[in-house]
């Protein structure tokens, strides 16, 4: 790790990444409404999604890869956003970014499900979900999509160690190397704590995003290329497991590992092209708004979308209902962003960054 590093001048915001986040979210939305078939004949459409959408179902069944795309983007964006910042700044930014929209969506979804007759949606379950730590506490999700938030939280936890030390090229590269090795060795250790911490299934995606950010900020040297290749190789290996899980359990369809690898490779390729300055024509300022909808859309869409579909399926044409529900979820995401996320995040920032009061002794000077 002794490559000579040539820092690049500070570059403008990569608006294209905001657009890619929305693409990833919409892929997951379509997967849940069209590709997901775990409920069979008891699902929201009252029949298998493969029957309702015989052509689109087989395509949408790969939409779960939008989460892996999210993880790649997260590695890139988190590293970029906290470069040169303190660990306190990092923690405050994560709280501001994650919790306001999340609290709103947990309450909306939990109350809606409870009113719809879901007796498992107890006040205790809803309140514990508000911590975003309900999964390690053994409490069920209010909405199944929350599972990925625990993966993100673990990434933030271990990356905060490097932020605490101060982000440099060598430290971040060392972090990536240690995480990849740890992800390989953790399952063989037999220690569930190491598996939880290193999360072998998703580590290659987070690391891949970080490495591509290093290529963006610094020159893409040989060591970065080698480690990015290792990240991709480990990612394709994990797809052997993921394709079987999502295909057999979620989609009731035999998914192709080859198609999965091709899609993951495309995800790597588009982020890499942006990092290397090859897609500058995609940098459009309006994509910031598109990116702002991503998180509330992801949090809001699944359970509430199924409730709407379940009420209207059979009375509205499937294609029209699908389009209407997606647009409704986008509208809901926009309203949450404007009316809840932005104002509450601003107040949280003000509150969390207040100076710590110093308690003075009886004889201490009151001079500043």
Tab-separated table of C-alpha atoms in Angstrom:
chain	number	residue	atom	x	y	z
A	1	UNK	CA	0.000	0.000	0.000
A	2	UNK	CA	2.882	2.331	-0.739
A	3	UNK	CA	1.630	3.674	-4.060
A	4	UNK	CA	2.317	7.312	-4.645
A	5	UNK	CA	-0.999	9.127	-4.395
A	6	UNK	CA	-1.809	12.113	-6.554
A	7	UNK	CA	-4.776	13.975	-5.045
A	8	UNK	CA	-7.242	15.439	-7.493
A	9	UNK	CA	-8.757	18.909	-7.155
A	10	UNK	CA	-12.194	19.068	-5.518
A	11	UNK	CA	-14.862	18.234	-8.071
A	12	UNK	CA	-18.511	19.268	-8.343
A	13	UNK	CA	-21.284	17.124	-6.903
A	14	UNK	CA	-22.006	13.918	-8.791
A	15	UNK	CA	-25.707	14.421	-9.464
A	16	UNK	CA	-25.808	11.187	-11.464
A	17	UNK	CA	-25.452	9.220	-8.223
A	18	UNK	CA	-28.743	10.709	-7.003
A	19	UNK	CA	-30.452	9.456	-10.147
A	20	UNK	CA	-28.944	5.992	-9.719
A	21	UNK	CA	-30.281	5.791	-6.175
A	22	UNK	CA	-33.808	6.361	-7.465
A	23	UNK	CA	-33.297	3.727	-10.178
A	24	UNK	CA	-32.231	1.249	-7.489
A	25	UNK	CA	-35.258	2.099	-5.342
A	26	UNK	CA	-37.686	1.721	-8.250
A	27	UNK	CA	-36.140	-1.672	-9.080
A	28	UNK	CA	-36.928	-2.832	-5.537
A	29	UNK	CA	-40.450	-1.355	-5.717
A	30	UNK	CA	-41.228	-3.201	-8.963
A	31	UNK	CA	-39.742	-6.391	-7.530
A	32	UNK	CA	-42.060	-6.270	-4.531
A	33	UNK	CA	-45.191	-5.504	-6.539
A	34	UNK	CA	-44.510	-7.662	-9.613
A	35	UNK	CA	-41.635	-10.076	-8.973
A	36	UNK	CA	-42.272	-11.036	-5.360
A	37	UNK	CA	-44.490	-14.117	-5.217
A	38	UNK	CA	-43.924	-15.546	-1.761
A	39	UNK	CA	-47.560	-15.136	-0.786
A	40	UNK	CA	-48.826	-17.212	-3.695
A	41	UNK	CA	-52.596	-17.183	-3.986
A	42	UNK	CA	-52.953	-15.296	-0.692
A	43	UNK	CA	-51.038	-12.281	-1.950
A	44	UNK	CA	-52.209	-8.734	-2.536
A	45	UNK	CA	-53.146	-9.497	-6.155
A	46	UNK	CA	-55.226	-12.498	-4.958
A	47	UNK	CA	-53.260	-14.710	-7.333
A	48	UNK	CA	-49.551	-15.292	-8.116
A	49	UNK	CA	-47.797	-12.287	-9.635
A	50	UNK	CA	-46.511	-14.600	-12.361
A	51	UNK	CA	-50.123	-15.063	-13.469
A	52	UNK	CA	-51.048	-11.376	-13.171
A	53	UNK	CA	-47.913	-10.205	-15.033
A	54	UNK	CA	-46.721	-13.235	-17.039
A	55	UNK	CA	-44.031	-11.325	-18.964
A	56	UNK	CA	-42.986	-8.605	-16.535
A	57	UNK	CA	-42.771	-11.030	-13.609
A	58	UNK	CA	-39.657	-12.805	-14.902
A	59	UNK	CA	-37.887	-9.450	-15.433
A	60	UNK	CA	-39.024	-7.873	-12.175
A	61	UNK	CA	-37.856	-10.965	-10.284
A	62	UNK	CA	-34.309	-9.568	-10.498
A	63	UNK	CA	-35.313	-6.221	-8.984
A	64	UNK	CA	-34.046	-7.271	-5.544
A	65	UNK	CA	-30.564	-6.560	-6.912
A	66	UNK	CA	-31.478	-2.908	-6.432
A	67	UNK	CA	-30.493	-3.399	-2.772
A	68	UNK	CA	-27.014	-4.592	-3.768
A	69	UNK	CA	-26.835	-1.553	-6.056
A	70	UNK	CA	-27.751	0.581	-3.025
A	71	UNK	CA	-24.871	-0.936	-1.063
A	72	UNK	CA	-22.395	-0.150	-3.856
A	73	UNK	CA	-23.659	3.436	-3.984
A	74	UNK	CA	-23.594	3.678	-0.199
A	75	UNK	CA	-19.919	2.724	-0.037
A	76	UNK	CA	-19.103	5.444	-2.568
A	77	UNK	CA	-21.346	8.180	-1.128
A	78	UNK	CA	-20.599	7.615	2.572
A	79	UNK	CA	-16.862	7.721	1.999
A	80	UNK	CA	-17.239	10.858	-0.120
A	81	UNK	CA	-19.541	12.661	2.309
A	82	UNK	CA	-17.461	12.128	5.443
A	83	UNK	CA	-13.993	12.765	3.996
A	84	UNK	CA	-12.312	15.415	6.128
A	85	UNK	CA	-15.047	15.338	8.775
A	86	UNK	CA	-14.918	14.313	12.431
A	87	UNK	CA	-16.577	11.211	13.790
A	88	UNK	CA	-19.111	13.475	15.523
A	89	UNK	CA	-19.964	15.115	12.190
A	90	UNK	CA	-20.302	11.647	10.674
A	91	UNK	CA	-22.653	10.472	13.438
A	92	UNK	CA	-24.775	13.632	13.261
A	93	UNK	CA	-25.062	13.370	9.471
A	94	UNK	CA	-26.210	9.754	9.713
A	95	UNK	CA	-28.832	10.522	12.360
A	96	UNK	CA	-30.134	13.461	10.306
A	97	UNK	CA	-30.229	11.390	7.146
A	98	UNK	CA	-31.711	8.174	8.482
A	99	UNK	CA	-34.113	8.856	11.315
A	100	UNK	CA	-36.642	11.604	10.424
A	101	UNK	CA	-38.135	9.850	7.382
A	102	UNK	CA	-37.754	6.479	9.078
A	103	UNK	CA	-39.704	7.518	12.186
A	104	UNK	CA	-42.495	8.867	10.008
A	105	UNK	CA	-42.697	5.726	7.862
A	106	UNK	CA	-42.583	3.368	10.856
A	107	UNK	CA	-45.518	5.169	12.474
A	108	UNK	CA	-47.529	5.466	9.251
A	109	UNK	CA	-47.017	1.819	8.310
A	110	UNK	CA	-47.483	0.431	11.813
A	111	UNK	CA	-50.716	2.325	12.428
A	112	UNK	CA	-52.078	1.471	8.955
A	113	UNK	CA	-51.405	-2.238	9.445
A	114	UNK	CA	-52.888	-2.173	12.920
A	115	UNK	CA	-56.047	-0.487	11.650
A	116	UNK	CA	-56.191	-3.079	8.873
A	117	UNK	CA	-56.449	-5.849	11.464
A	118	UNK	CA	-52.809	-6.926	11.888
A	119	UNK	CA	-52.788	-7.894	15.580
A	120	UNK	CA	-49.035	-8.619	15.499
A	121	UNK	CA	-48.394	-4.896	14.981
A	122	UNK	CA	-48.288	-4.158	18.700
A	123	UNK	CA	-47.294	-0.795	20.205
A	124	UNK	CA	-44.150	-2.441	21.600
A	125	UNK	CA	-43.144	-3.667	18.143
A	126	UNK	CA	-43.732	-0.260	16.568
A	127	UNK	CA	-41.874	1.616	19.313
A	128	UNK	CA	-38.890	-0.760	19.229
A	129	UNK	CA	-38.707	-0.389	15.446
A	130	UNK	CA	-38.225	3.354	15.973
A	131	UNK	CA	-34.734	2.622	17.327
A	132	UNK	CA	-33.690	1.018	14.034
A	133	UNK	CA	-32.027	-1.620	16.239
A	134	UNK	CA	-35.037	-3.907	16.456
A	135	UNK	CA	-33.441	-6.690	14.393
A	136	UNK	CA	-30.553	-7.419	16.797
A	137	UNK	CA	-33.099	-7.076	19.625
A	138	UNK	CA	-35.135	-9.888	18.067
A	139	UNK	CA	-38.208	-7.770	17.252
A	140	UNK	CA	-39.924	-8.177	13.889
A	141	UNK	CA	-39.850	-5.464	11.242
A	142	UNK	CA	-42.844	-3.165	10.853
A	143	UNK	CA	-42.025	-3.332	7.135
A	144	UNK	CA	-39.807	-6.113	5.704
A	145	UNK	CA	-37.647	-3.622	3.770
A	146	UNK	CA	-36.102	-2.460	7.054
A	147	UNK	CA	-33.773	-5.468	7.027
A	148	UNK	CA	-31.275	-3.579	4.841
A	149	UNK	CA	-31.019	-0.729	7.367
A	150	UNK	CA	-29.311	-3.041	9.856
A	151	UNK	CA	-26.748	-3.921	7.162
A	152	UNK	CA	-26.148	-0.202	6.596
A	153	UNK	CA	-25.859	0.448	10.338
A	154	UNK	CA	-23.149	-2.197	10.675
A	155	UNK	CA	-21.255	-0.591	7.801
A	156	UNK	CA	-21.431	2.794	9.549
A	157	UNK	CA	-20.306	1.235	12.823
A	158	UNK	CA	-17.091	-0.285	11.500
A	159	UNK	CA	-16.356	2.591	9.110
A	160	UNK	CA	-16.664	5.080	11.974
A	161	UNK	CA	-13.444	3.595	13.394
A	162	UNK	CA	-11.566	4.834	10.329
A	163	UNK	CA	-13.387	8.174	10.464
A	164	UNK	CA	-12.268	8.510	14.100
A	165	UNK	CA	-8.649	7.976	13.042
A	166	UNK	CA	-9.005	10.420	10.162
A	167	UNK	CA	-9.684	9.380	6.572
A	168	UNK	CA	-6.627	9.044	4.372
A	169	UNK	CA	-6.023	7.011	1.237
A	170	UNK	CA	-3.860	4.461	3.064
A	171	UNK	CA	-6.259	4.013	5.976
A	172	UNK	CA	-9.341	3.603	3.809
A	173	UNK	CA	-7.534	1.182	1.514
A	174	UNK	CA	-6.371	-0.785	4.556
A	175	UNK	CA	-9.920	-0.813	5.889
A	176	UNK	CA	-11.166	-2.260	2.586
A	177	UNK	CA	-8.506	-4.966	2.639
A	178	UNK	CA	-9.261	-5.931	6.245
A	179	UNK	CA	-13.013	-5.991	5.613
A	180	UNK	CA	-12.701	-8.207	2.540
A	181	UNK	CA	-10.392	-10.646	4.336
A	182	UNK	CA	-12.633	-10.603	7.398
A	183	UNK	CA	-15.683	-11.290	5.245
A	184	UNK	CA	-13.962	-14.362	3.812
A	185	UNK	CA	-12.711	-15.706	7.155
A	186	UNK	CA	-15.678	-14.860	9.402
A	187	UNK	CA	-17.927	-17.780	8.326
A	188	UNK	CA	-15.094	-20.275	8.895
A	189	UNK	CA	-14.452	-18.920	12.401
A	190	UNK	CA	-17.720	-20.255	13.743
A	191	UNK	CA	-18.221	-16.981	15.625
A	192	UNK	CA	-21.592	-15.427	14.892
A	193	UNK	CA	-20.382	-12.044	16.162
A	194	UNK	CA	-17.721	-11.884	13.423
A	195	UNK	CA	-20.265	-12.874	10.780
A	196	UNK	CA	-22.611	-10.159	12.028
A	197	UNK	CA	-19.842	-7.558	12.014
A	198	UNK	CA	-18.155	-8.433	8.703
A	199	UNK	CA	-21.444	-9.449	6.951
A	200	UNK	CA	-19.849	-11.566	4.184
A	201	UNK	CA	-22.929	-11.455	1.961
A	202	UNK	CA	-22.860	-7.701	1.456
A	203	UNK	CA	-19.309	-6.624	2.335
A	204	UNK	CA	-18.055	-6.877	-1.300
A	205	UNK	CA	-20.643	-4.345	-2.442
A	206	UNK	CA	-19.880	-1.757	0.240
A	207	UNK	CA	-16.141	-2.196	-0.337
A	208	UNK	CA	-16.573	-1.948	-4.101
A	209	UNK	CA	-18.257	1.424	-3.709
A	210	UNK	CA	-15.504	2.696	-1.401
A	211	UNK	CA	-12.791	1.601	-3.826
A	212	UNK	CA	-14.475	3.366	-6.716
A	213	UNK	CA	-14.664	6.527	-4.635
A	214	UNK	CA	-10.907	6.283	-4.073
A	215	UNK	CA	-10.524	6.056	-7.845
A	216	UNK	CA	-12.640	9.189	-8.131
A	217	UNK	CA	-10.716	11.172	-5.511
A	218	UNK	CA	-7.266	9.834	-6.438
A	219	UNK	CA	-5.836	8.233	-9.528
A	220	UNK	CA	-7.008	4.627	-10.207
A	221	UNK	CA	-3.705	2.836	-9.546
A	222	UNK	CA	-2.973	-0.896	-9.957
A	223	UNK	CA	-3.702	-1.751	-6.325
A	224	UNK	CA	-7.153	-0.202	-6.523
A	225	UNK	CA	-7.914	-2.142	-9.696
A	226	UNK	CA	-6.791	-5.413	-8.071
A	227	UNK	CA	-8.895	-4.840	-4.967
A	228	UNK	CA	-11.914	-3.788	-7.024
A	229	UNK	CA	-11.509	-7.024	-8.983
A	230	UNK	CA	-11.420	-8.965	-5.712
A	231	UNK	CA	-14.575	-7.155	-4.595
A	232	UNK	CA	-16.368	-8.129	-7.815
A	233	UNK	CA	-15.208	-11.753	-7.568
A	234	UNK	CA	-16.514	-12.041	-4.014
A	235	UNK	CA	-19.760	-10.339	-5.053
A	236	UNK	CA	-20.389	-12.839	-7.850
A	237	UNK	CA	-19.688	-15.648	-5.397
A	238	UNK	CA	-22.335	-14.316	-3.021
A	239	UNK	CA	-24.813	-14.261	-5.902
A	240	UNK	CA	-24.763	-18.070	-5.909
A	241	UNK	CA	-26.538	-17.860	-2.554
A	242	UNK	CA	-28.625	-14.760	-3.220
A	243	UNK	CA	-30.028	-15.968	-6.556
A	244	UNK	CA	-31.222	-19.228	-4.992
A	245	UNK	CA	-32.741	-17.444	-1.998
A	246	UNK	CA	-34.547	-14.747	-3.958
A	247	UNK	CA	-35.518	-17.037	-6.827
A	248	UNK	CA	-36.804	-19.945	-4.788
A	249	UNK	CA	-38.240	-18.161	-1.759
A	250	UNK	CA	-39.308	-14.743	-3.025
A	251	UNK	CA	-40.103	-15.105	-6.699
A	252	UNK	CA	-41.000	-18.811	-6.953
A	253	UNK	CA	-38.899	-18.823	-10.101
A	254	UNK	CA	-35.584	-20.324	-11.108
A	255	UNK	CA	-33.369	-17.290	-11.506
A	256	UNK	CA	-30.206	-17.255	-13.575
A	257	UNK	CA	-26.861	-16.693	-11.863
A	258	UNK	CA	-25.529	-15.484	-15.236
A	259	UNK	CA	-28.195	-12.784	-15.489
A	260	UNK	CA	-27.551	-11.804	-11.874
A	261	UNK	CA	-23.807	-11.450	-12.474
A	262	UNK	CA	-24.435	-9.447	-15.650
A	263	UNK	CA	-26.688	-7.025	-13.738
A	264	UNK	CA	-24.234	-6.676	-10.838
A	265	UNK	CA	-21.411	-6.093	-13.326
A	266	UNK	CA	-23.492	-3.371	-14.962
A	267	UNK	CA	-23.978	-1.761	-11.525
A	268	UNK	CA	-20.217	-1.783	-10.948
A	269	UNK	CA	-19.594	-0.493	-14.454
A	270	UNK	CA	-21.931	2.504	-14.292
A	271	UNK	CA	-20.551	3.698	-10.942
A	272	UNK	CA	-17.008	3.160	-12.187
A	273	UNK	CA	-17.761	5.163	-15.330
A	274	UNK	CA	-19.042	8.028	-13.185
A	275	UNK	CA	-15.990	7.812	-10.919
A	276	UNK	CA	-13.674	8.017	-13.931
A	277	UNK	CA	-15.525	10.987	-15.403
A	278	UNK	CA	-17.008	9.121	-18.357
A	279	UNK	CA	-20.686	10.012	-17.794
A	280	UNK	CA	-20.540	13.729	-17.093
A	281	UNK	CA	-23.564	14.331	-19.345
A	282	UNK	CA	-25.690	12.657	-16.647
A	283	UNK	CA	-24.840	15.334	-14.089
A	284	UNK	CA	-28.139	17.211	-14.009
A	285	UNK	CA	-29.092	19.308	-10.986
A	286	UNK	CA	-32.727	18.130	-11.030
A	287	UNK	CA	-31.511	14.645	-10.105
A	288	UNK	CA	-30.994	15.909	-6.547
A	289	UNK	CA	-34.782	15.921	-6.132
A	290	UNK	CA	-34.985	12.425	-7.604
A	291	UNK	CA	-32.373	11.217	-5.150
A	292	UNK	CA	-34.190	12.856	-2.223
A	293	UNK	CA	-37.248	10.678	-2.927
A	294	UNK	CA	-35.252	7.454	-2.771
A	295	UNK	CA	-35.075	6.829	0.961
A	296	UNK	CA	-38.709	7.653	1.882
A	297	UNK	CA	-39.903	5.731	-1.195
A	298	UNK	CA	-37.938	2.677	-0.116
A	299	UNK	CA	-39.250	2.870	3.463
A	300	UNK	CA	-42.857	3.566	2.516
A	301	UNK	CA	-43.718	1.403	-0.444
A	302	UNK	CA	-43.967	-2.277	0.477
A	303	UNK	CA	-46.605	-2.840	3.152
A	304	UNK	CA	-48.666	0.247	2.303
A	305	UNK	CA	-48.454	-0.559	-1.398
A	306	UNK	CA	-49.711	-4.072	-0.771
A	307	UNK	CA	-52.601	-2.688	1.277
A	308	UNK	CA	-53.696	-0.496	-1.640
A	309	UNK	CA	-53.252	-3.300	-4.185
A	310	UNK	CA	-55.167	-5.730	-1.982
A	311	UNK	CA	-58.139	-3.352	-1.801
A	312	UNK	CA	-58.277	-2.560	-5.530
A	313	UNK	CA	-57.055	-5.755	-7.244
A	314	UNK	CA	-59.837	-7.228	-9.343
A	315	UNK	CA	-61.577	-3.873	-9.687
A	316	UNK	CA	-58.797	-2.002	-11.529
A	317	UNK	CA	-56.745	-3.309	-14.459
A	318	UNK	CA	-53.415	-4.681	-13.086
A	319	UNK	CA	-51.226	-2.461	-15.275
A	320	UNK	CA	-53.155	0.685	-14.321
A	321	UNK	CA	-53.177	-0.292	-10.643
A	322	UNK	CA	-49.435	-0.955	-10.672
A	323	UNK	CA	-48.689	2.418	-12.263
A	324	UNK	CA	-51.079	4.186	-9.901
A	325	UNK	CA	-49.589	2.614	-6.776
A	326	UNK	CA	-46.027	3.448	-7.830
A	327	UNK	CA	-47.048	7.063	-8.496
A	328	UNK	CA	-48.883	7.181	-5.157
A	329	UNK	CA	-45.777	5.938	-3.340
A	330	UNK	CA	-43.641	8.540	-5.139
A	331	UNK	CA	-46.079	11.258	-4.088
A	332	UNK	CA	-45.998	9.994	-0.515
A	333	UNK	CA	-42.192	9.972	-0.598
A	334	UNK	CA	-42.137	13.565	-1.844
A	335	UNK	CA	-44.505	14.727	0.897
A	336	UNK	CA	-42.491	12.968	3.607
A	337	UNK	CA	-39.298	14.522	2.263
A	338	UNK	CA	-40.716	18.054	2.149
A	339	UNK	CA	-42.953	18.051	5.226
A	340	UNK	CA	-41.053	15.747	7.600
A	341	UNK	CA	-37.526	14.883	6.524
A	342	UNK	CA	-36.200	18.339	5.658
A	343	UNK	CA	-37.607	20.349	8.587
A	344	UNK	CA	-36.947	17.644	11.190
A	345	UNK	CA	-33.406	17.002	9.929
A	346	UNK	CA	-32.664	20.715	10.250
A	347	UNK	CA	-33.915	20.784	13.829
A	348	UNK	CA	-31.993	17.612	14.688
A	349	UNK	CA	-28.789	19.123	13.338
A	350	UNK	CA	-29.249	22.248	15.423
A	351	UNK	CA	-29.967	20.199	18.539
A	352	UNK	CA	-27.180	17.642	18.070
A	353	UNK	CA	-24.521	20.246	17.356
A	354	UNK	CA	-25.229	22.423	20.392
A	355	UNK	CA	-22.028	23.044	22.372
A	356	UNK	CA	-21.649	20.800	25.387
A	357	UNK	CA	-22.264	22.837	28.554
A	358	UNK	CA	-19.347	22.919	30.983
A	359	UNK	CA	-20.203	22.641	34.648
A	360	UNK	CA	-18.158	25.088	36.675
A	361	UNK	CA	-17.176	24.773	40.313
A	362	UNK	CA	-18.310	27.300	42.938
A	363	UNK	CA	-15.157	29.348	42.664
A	364	UNK	CA	-14.642	29.060	38.919
A	365	UNK	CA	-14.383	32.165	36.790
A	366	UNK	CA	-17.381	33.011	34.638
A	367	UNK	CA	-15.204	34.495	31.929
A	368	UNK	CA	-15.553	32.863	28.554
